[in-house]
Coordinates of N, CA and C in Angstrom, one line a residue:
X1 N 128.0 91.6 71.0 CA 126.9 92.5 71.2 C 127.0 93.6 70.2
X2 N 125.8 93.7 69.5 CA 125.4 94.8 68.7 C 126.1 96.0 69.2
X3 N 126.3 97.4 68.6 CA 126.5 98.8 69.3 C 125.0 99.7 68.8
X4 N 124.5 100.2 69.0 CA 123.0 101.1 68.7 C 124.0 102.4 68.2
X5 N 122.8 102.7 67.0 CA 123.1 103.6 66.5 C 122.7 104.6 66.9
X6 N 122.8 106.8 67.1 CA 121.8 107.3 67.7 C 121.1 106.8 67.4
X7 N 120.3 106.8 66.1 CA 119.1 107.0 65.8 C 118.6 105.6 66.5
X8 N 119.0 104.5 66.3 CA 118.2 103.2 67.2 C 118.0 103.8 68.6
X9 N 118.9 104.8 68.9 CA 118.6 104.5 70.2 C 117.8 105.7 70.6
X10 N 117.4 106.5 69.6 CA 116.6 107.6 69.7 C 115.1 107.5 69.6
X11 N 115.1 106.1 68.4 CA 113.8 105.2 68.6 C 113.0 104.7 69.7
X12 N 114.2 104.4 70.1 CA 114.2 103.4 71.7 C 113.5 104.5 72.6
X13 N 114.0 105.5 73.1 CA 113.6 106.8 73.8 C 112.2 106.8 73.6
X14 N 111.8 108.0 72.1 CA 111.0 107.9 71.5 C 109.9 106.8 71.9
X15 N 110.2 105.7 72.0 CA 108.8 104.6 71.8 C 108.6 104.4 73.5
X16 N 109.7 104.6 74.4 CA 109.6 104.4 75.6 C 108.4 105.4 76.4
X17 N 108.7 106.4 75.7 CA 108.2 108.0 75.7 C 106.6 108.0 75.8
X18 N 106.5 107.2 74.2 CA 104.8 106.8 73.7 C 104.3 106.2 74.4
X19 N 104.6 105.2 74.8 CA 104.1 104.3 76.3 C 103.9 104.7 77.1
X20 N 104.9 105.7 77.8 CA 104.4 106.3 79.1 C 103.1 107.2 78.6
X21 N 102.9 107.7 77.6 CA 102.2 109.2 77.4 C 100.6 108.1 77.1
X22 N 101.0 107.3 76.6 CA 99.4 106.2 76.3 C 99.2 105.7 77.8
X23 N 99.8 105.1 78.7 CA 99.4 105.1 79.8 C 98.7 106.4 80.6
X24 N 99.6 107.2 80.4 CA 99.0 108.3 81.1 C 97.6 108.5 80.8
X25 N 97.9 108.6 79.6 CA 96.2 108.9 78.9 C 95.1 108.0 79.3
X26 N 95.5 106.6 79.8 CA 94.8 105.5 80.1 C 94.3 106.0 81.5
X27 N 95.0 106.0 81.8 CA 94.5 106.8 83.4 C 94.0 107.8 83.8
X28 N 94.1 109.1 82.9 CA 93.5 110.3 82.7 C 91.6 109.7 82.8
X29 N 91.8 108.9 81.4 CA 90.5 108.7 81.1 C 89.7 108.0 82.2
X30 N 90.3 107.0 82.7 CA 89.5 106.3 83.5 C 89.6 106.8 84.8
X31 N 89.7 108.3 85.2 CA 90.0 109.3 86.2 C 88.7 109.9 85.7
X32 N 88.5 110.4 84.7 CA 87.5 110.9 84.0 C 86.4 110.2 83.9
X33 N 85.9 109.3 83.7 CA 84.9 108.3 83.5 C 84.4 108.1 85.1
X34 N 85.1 107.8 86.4 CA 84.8 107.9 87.7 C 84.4 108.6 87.7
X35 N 84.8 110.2 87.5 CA 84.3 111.5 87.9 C 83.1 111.7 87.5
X36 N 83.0 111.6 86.2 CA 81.4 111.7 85.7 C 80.5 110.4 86.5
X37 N 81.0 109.4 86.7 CA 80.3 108.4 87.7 C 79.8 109.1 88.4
X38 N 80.6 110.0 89.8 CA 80.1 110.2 91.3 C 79.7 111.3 90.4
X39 N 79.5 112.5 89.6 CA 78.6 113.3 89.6 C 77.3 112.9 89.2
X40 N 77.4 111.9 88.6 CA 75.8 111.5 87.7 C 75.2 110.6 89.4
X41 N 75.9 110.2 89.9 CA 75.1 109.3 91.0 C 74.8 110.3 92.5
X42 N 75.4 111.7 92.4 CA 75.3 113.0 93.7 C 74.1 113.9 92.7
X43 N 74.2 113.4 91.5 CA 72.7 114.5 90.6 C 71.7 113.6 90.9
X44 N 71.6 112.8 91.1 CA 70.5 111.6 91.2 C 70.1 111.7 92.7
X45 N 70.9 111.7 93.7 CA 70.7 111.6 94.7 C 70.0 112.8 95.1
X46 N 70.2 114.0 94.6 CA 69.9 115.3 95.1 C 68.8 115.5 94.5
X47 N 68.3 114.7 93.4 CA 67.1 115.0 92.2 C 66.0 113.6 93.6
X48 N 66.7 112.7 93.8 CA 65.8 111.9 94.6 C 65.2 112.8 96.1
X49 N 66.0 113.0 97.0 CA 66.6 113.4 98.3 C 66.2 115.1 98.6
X50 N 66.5 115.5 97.6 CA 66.8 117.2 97.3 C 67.9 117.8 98.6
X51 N 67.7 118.8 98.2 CA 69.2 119.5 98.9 C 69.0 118.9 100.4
X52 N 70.2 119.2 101.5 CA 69.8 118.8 102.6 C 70.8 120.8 103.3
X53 N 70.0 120.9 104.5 CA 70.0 122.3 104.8 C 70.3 121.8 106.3
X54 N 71.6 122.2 106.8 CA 72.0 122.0 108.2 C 71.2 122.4 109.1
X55 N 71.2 122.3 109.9 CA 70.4 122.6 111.0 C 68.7 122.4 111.0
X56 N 68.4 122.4 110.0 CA 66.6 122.3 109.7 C 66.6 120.5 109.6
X57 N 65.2 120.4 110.1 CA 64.6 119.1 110.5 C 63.5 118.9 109.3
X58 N 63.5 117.9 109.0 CA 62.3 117.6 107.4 C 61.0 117.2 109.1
X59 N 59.7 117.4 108.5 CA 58.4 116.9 109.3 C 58.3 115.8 108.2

């Protein structure tokens, strides 16, 4: 068995690092893209529906 040098093994770190931080970002976004979903589909609803006011009855 090989021995790693720092620096290979600083690589190693390093690229472990990148992965986590591109996932994260993976998920950020597609946290982001839902979000704008339910707001664009509660703008729509309220532009269809309009506000709704507790207690008051629509005729």
């Amino acid at each position: 068995m090989k021995k790693q040098t720092k620096k290979q093994k600083q690589k190693l770190v390093e690229k472990k690092e990148i992965d986590q931080l591109r996932e994260e970002l993976a998920r950020t976004k597609q946290e982001l893209y839902n979000t704008k979903m339910d707001r664009d589909i509660l703008k729509k609803s309220l532009a269809l529906f309009g506000p709704s006011k507790p207690g008051k009855k629509r005729k």
